[in-house]
Tab-separated table of C-alpha atoms in Angstrom:
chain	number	residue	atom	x	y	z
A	1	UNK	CA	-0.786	-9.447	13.176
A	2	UNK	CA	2.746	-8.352	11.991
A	3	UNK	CA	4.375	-10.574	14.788
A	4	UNK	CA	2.450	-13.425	14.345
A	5	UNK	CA	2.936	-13.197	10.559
A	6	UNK	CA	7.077	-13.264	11.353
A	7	UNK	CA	6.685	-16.332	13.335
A	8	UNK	CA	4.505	-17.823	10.647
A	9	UNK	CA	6.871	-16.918	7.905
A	10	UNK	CA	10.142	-17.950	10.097
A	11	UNK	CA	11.333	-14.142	10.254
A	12	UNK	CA	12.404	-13.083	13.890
A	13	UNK	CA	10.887	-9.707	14.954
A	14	UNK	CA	11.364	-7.685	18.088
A	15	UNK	CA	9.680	-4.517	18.957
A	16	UNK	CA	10.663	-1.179	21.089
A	17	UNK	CA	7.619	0.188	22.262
A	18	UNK	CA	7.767	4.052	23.890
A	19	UNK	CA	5.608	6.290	26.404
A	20	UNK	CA	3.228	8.785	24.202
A	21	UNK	CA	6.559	11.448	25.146
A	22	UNK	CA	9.240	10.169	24.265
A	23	UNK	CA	11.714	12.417	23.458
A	24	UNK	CA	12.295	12.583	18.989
A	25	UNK	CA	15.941	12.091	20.210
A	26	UNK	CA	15.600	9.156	21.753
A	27	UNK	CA	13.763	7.471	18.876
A	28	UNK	CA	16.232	8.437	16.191
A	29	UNK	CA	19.037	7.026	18.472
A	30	UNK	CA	17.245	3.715	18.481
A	31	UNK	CA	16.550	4.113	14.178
A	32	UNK	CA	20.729	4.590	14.754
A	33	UNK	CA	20.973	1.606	16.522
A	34	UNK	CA	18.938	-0.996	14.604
A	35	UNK	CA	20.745	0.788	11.285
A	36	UNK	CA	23.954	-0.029	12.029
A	37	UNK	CA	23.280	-3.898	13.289
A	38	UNK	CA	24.158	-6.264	10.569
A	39	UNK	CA	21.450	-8.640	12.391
A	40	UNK	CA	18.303	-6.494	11.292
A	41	UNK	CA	17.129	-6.364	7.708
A	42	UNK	CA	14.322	-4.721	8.196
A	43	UNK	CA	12.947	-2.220	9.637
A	44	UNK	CA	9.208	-0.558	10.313
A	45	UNK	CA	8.533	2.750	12.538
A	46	UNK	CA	4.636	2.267	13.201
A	47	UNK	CA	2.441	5.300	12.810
A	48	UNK	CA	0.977	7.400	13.574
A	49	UNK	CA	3.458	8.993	16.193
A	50	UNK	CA	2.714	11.426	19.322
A	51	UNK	CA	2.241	15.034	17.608
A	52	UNK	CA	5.428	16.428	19.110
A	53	UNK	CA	7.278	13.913	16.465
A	54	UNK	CA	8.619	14.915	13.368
A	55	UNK	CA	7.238	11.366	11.110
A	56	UNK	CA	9.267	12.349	8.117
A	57	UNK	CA	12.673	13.067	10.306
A	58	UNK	CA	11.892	9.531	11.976
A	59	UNK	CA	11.254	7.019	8.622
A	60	UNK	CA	13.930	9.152	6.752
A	61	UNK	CA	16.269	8.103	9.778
A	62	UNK	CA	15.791	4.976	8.270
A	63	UNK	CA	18.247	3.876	5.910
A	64	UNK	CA	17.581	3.385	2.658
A	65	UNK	CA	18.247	-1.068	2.526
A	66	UNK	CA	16.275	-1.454	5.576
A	67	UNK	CA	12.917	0.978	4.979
A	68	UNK	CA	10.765	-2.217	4.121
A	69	UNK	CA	7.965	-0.181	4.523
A	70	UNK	CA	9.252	1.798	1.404
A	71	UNK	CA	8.497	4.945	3.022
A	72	UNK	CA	12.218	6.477	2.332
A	73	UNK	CA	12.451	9.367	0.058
A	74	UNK	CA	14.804	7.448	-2.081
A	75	UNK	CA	12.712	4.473	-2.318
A	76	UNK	CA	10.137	6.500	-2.997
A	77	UNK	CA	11.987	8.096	-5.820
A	78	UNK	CA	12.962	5.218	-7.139
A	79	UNK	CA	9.423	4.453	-8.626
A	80	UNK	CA	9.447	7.519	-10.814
A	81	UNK	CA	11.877	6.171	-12.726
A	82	UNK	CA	10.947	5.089	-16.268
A	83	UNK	CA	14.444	3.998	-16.940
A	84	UNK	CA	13.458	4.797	-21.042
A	85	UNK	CA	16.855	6.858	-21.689
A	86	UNK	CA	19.546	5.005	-23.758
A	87	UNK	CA	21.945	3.180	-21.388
A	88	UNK	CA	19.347	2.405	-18.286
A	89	UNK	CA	19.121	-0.770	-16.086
A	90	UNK	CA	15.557	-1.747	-17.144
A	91	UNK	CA	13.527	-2.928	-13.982
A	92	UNK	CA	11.572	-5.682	-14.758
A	93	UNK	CA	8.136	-4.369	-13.153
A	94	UNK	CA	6.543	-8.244	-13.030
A	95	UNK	CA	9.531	-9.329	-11.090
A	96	UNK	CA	9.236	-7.553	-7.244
A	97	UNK	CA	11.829	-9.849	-6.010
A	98	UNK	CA	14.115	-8.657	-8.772
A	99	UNK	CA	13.459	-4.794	-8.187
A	100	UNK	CA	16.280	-3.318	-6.660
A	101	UNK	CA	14.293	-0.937	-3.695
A	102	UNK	CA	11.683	-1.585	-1.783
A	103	UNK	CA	8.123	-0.140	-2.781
A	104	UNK	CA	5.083	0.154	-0.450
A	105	UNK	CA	3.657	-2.629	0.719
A	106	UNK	CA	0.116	-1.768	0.329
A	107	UNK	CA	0.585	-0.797	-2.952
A	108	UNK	CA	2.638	-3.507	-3.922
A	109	UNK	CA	0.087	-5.615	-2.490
A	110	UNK	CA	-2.853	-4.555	-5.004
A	111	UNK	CA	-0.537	-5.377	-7.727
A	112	UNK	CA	0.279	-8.654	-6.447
A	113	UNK	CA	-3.555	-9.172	-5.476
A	114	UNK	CA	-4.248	-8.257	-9.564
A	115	UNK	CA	-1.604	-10.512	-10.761
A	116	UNK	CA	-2.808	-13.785	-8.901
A	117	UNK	CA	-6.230	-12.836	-9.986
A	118	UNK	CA	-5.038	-13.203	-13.893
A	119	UNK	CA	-5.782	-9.880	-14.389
A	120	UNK	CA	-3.754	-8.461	-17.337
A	121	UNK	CA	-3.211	-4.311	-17.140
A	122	UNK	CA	-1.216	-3.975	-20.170
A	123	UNK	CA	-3.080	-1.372	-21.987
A	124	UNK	CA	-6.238	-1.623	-19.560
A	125	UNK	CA	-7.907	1.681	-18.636
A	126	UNK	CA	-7.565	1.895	-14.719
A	127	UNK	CA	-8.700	4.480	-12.103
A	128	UNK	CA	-6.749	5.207	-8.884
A	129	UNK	CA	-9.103	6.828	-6.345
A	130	UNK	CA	-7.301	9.339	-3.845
A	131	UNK	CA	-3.879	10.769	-4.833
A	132	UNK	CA	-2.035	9.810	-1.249
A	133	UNK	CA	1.890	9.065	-0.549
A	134	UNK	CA	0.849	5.940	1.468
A	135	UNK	CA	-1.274	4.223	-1.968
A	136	UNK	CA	-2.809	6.343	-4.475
A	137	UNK	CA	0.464	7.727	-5.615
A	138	UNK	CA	2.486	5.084	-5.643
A	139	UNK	CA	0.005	2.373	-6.857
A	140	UNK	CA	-0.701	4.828	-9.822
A	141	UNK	CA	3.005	4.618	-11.230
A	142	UNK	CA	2.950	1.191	-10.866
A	143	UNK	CA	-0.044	0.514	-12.822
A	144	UNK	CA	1.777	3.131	-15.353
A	145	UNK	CA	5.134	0.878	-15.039
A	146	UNK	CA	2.672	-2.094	-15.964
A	147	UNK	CA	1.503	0.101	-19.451
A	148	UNK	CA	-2.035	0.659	-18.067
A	149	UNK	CA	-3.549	3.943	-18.782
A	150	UNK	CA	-3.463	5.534	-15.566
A	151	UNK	CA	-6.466	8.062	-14.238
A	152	UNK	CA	-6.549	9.265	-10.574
A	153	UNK	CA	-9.267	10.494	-8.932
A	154	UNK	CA	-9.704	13.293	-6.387
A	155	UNK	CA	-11.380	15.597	-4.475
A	156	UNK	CA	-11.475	18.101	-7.338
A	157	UNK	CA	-12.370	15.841	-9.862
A	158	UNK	CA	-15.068	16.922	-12.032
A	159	UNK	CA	-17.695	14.646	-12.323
A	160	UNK	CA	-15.752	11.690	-10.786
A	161	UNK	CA	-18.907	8.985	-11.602
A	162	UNK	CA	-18.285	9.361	-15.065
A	163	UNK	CA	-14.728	8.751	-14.774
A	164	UNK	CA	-14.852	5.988	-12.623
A	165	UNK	CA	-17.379	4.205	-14.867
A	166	UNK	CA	-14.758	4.051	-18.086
A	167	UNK	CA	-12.460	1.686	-15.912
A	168	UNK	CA	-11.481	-1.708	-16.315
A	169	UNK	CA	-9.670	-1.761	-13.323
A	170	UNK	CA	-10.606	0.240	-9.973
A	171	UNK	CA	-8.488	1.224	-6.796
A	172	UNK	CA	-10.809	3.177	-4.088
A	173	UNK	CA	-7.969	3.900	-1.306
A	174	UNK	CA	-9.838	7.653	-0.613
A	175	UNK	CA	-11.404	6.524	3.499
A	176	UNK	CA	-15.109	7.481	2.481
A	177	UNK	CA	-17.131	4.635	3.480
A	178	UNK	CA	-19.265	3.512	0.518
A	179	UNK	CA	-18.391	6.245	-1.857
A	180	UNK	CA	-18.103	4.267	-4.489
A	181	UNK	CA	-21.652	2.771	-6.040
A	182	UNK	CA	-22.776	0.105	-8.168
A	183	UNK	CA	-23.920	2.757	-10.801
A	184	UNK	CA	-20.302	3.973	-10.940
A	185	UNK	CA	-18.758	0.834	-12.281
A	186	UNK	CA	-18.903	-0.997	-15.605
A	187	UNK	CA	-19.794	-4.923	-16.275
A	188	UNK	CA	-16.983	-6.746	-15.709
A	189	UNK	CA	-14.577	-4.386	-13.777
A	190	UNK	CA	-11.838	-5.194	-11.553
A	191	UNK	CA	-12.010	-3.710	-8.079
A	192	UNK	CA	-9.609	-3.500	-5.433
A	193	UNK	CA	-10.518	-2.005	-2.249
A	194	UNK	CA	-8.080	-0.454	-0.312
A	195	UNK	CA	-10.102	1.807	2.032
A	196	UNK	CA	-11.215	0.555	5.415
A	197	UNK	CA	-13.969	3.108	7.830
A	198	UNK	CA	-16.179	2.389	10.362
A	199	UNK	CA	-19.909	3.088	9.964
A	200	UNK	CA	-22.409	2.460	13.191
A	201	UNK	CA	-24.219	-0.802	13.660
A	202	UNK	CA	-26.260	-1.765	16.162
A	203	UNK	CA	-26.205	-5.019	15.349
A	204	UNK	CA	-22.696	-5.785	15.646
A	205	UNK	CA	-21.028	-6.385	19.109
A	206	UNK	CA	-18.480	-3.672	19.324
A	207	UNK	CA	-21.260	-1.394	17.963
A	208	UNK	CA	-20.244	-0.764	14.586
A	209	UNK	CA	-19.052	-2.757	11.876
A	210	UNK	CA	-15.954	-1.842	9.029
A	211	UNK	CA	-16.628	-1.313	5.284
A	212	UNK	CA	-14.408	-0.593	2.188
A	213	UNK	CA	-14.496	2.676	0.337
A	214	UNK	CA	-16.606	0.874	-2.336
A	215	UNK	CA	-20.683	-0.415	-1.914
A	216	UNK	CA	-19.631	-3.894	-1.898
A	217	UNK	CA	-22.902	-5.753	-2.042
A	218	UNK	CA	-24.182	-3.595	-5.048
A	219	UNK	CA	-20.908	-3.619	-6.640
A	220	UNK	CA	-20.388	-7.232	-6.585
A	221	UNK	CA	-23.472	-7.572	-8.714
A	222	UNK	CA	-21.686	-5.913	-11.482
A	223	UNK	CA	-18.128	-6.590	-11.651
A	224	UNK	CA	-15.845	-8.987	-11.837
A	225	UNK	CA	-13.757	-9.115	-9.290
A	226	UNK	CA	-13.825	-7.450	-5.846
A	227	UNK	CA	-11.149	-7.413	-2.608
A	228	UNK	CA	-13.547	-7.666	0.771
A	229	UNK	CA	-13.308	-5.121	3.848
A	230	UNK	CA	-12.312	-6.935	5.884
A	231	UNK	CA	-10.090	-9.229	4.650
A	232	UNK	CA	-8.690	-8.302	0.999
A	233	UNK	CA	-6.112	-5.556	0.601
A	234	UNK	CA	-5.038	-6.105	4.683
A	235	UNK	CA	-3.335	-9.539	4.987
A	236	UNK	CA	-1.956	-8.762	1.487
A	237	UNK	CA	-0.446	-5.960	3.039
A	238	UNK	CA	1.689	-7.881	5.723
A	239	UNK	CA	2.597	-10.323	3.218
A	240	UNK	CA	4.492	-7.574	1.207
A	241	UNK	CA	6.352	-6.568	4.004
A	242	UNK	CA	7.916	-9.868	4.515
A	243	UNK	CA	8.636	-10.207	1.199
A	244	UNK	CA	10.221	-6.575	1.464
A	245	UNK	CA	12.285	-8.193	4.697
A	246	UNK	CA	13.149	-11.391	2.804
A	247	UNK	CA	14.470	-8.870	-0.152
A	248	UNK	CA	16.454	-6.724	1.833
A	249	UNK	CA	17.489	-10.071	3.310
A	250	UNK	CA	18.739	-11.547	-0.160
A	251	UNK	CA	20.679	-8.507	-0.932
């Protein structure tokens, strides 16, 4: 889908595709490579890799410019920032094109998805279910960099309905198929779906059919909005990494 989105979009793409054993060597030589060409603007290490493979030695080999997943520990650091103390370069946190690092795409994405839905988050209560690297983390900060109120749900949470149910705006990105009921949301909520899990089903060809994170067909009975699994948060994804290629491209 990445490919065919390049094409689409005009980008060129080329892949290097390994055995299950290659050597760690061998791919941080090739991160080396496509680093220091002046041709490449971009670039993604797909996951997961073979167990012997240190992940977070091979997408910090990245460099910083070119980690358009936004996977690098700097990028990554980069969205702590509130840039509040006297003398700061405000980032303008409506502007992604403007921001001067690249941020997760699927994060990114459920921002953008919010935004071209007309839904405002200044000063809206929102709920972040799951607390990962990949989303819940960095979606939280930049629902805080938007001036929401920020809550994030996890496995220790007490009482997590209850929680859940004082949001205006919901992200489920936890991988628990269906966790998330109609009788946990309020009239007129905002939900993004993130999560994506396979339950059986008989009825479907490959045997089994895949479902969000949140009951979809009681919870659109209730709220306002809702992204579909399939279909929602996924293409939105791809679409951020361009524009995280087309960025790096620009600068």
């Amino acid at each position: 889908m990445k490919k065919r989105a390049c094409e689409e979009a005009g980008i060129a793409s080329f892949g290097f595709e390994f055995p299950d054993d290659v050597s760690q060597s061998e791919l941080l030589s090739k991160v080396a490579e496509l680093n220091a060409d002046p041709a490449v603007h971009g670039i993604l290490v797909q996951l997961p890799l073979p167990a012997h493979i240190d992940e977070s030695a091979v997408t910090s080999a990245v460099t910083v410019e070119k980690d358009v997943d936004g996977l690098h520990p700097l990028n990554a650091a980069s969205l702590c920032s509130t840039s509040t103390h006297a003398g700061s370069t405000k980032i303008n946190w409506k502007d992604f094109c403007s921001i001067p690092f690249h941020i997760a795409c699927t994060p990114q994405g459920c921002i953008e998805l919010l935004d071209r839905s007309g839904v405002e988050l200044e000063g809206k209560n929102a709920v972040v279910i799951g607390r990962s690297n990949l989303v819940g983390m960095p979606v939280a900060l930049l629902l805080m960099h938007r001036n929401a109120t920020v809550t994030i749900v996890h496995s220790r949470t007490k009482d997590a309905a209850s929680v859940v149910a004082q949001a205006d705006v919901i992200i489920a990105a936890v991988g628990r198929a269906h966790m998330v009921k109609k009788e946990w949301l309020k009239a007129g909520a905002v939900v993004i779906d993130v999560g994506i899990n396979s339950v059986d089903d008989a009825t479907a060809k490959r045997g089994y059919r895949l479902v969000g994170d949140v009951d979809y067909a009681g919870a659109k009975e209730v709220v306002a909005k809702i992204t579909p699994v399939p279909g929602g948060v996924g293409p939105m994804t791809i679409a951020m990494l361009l524009r995280n290629t087309l960025n790096s491209a620009r600068r």
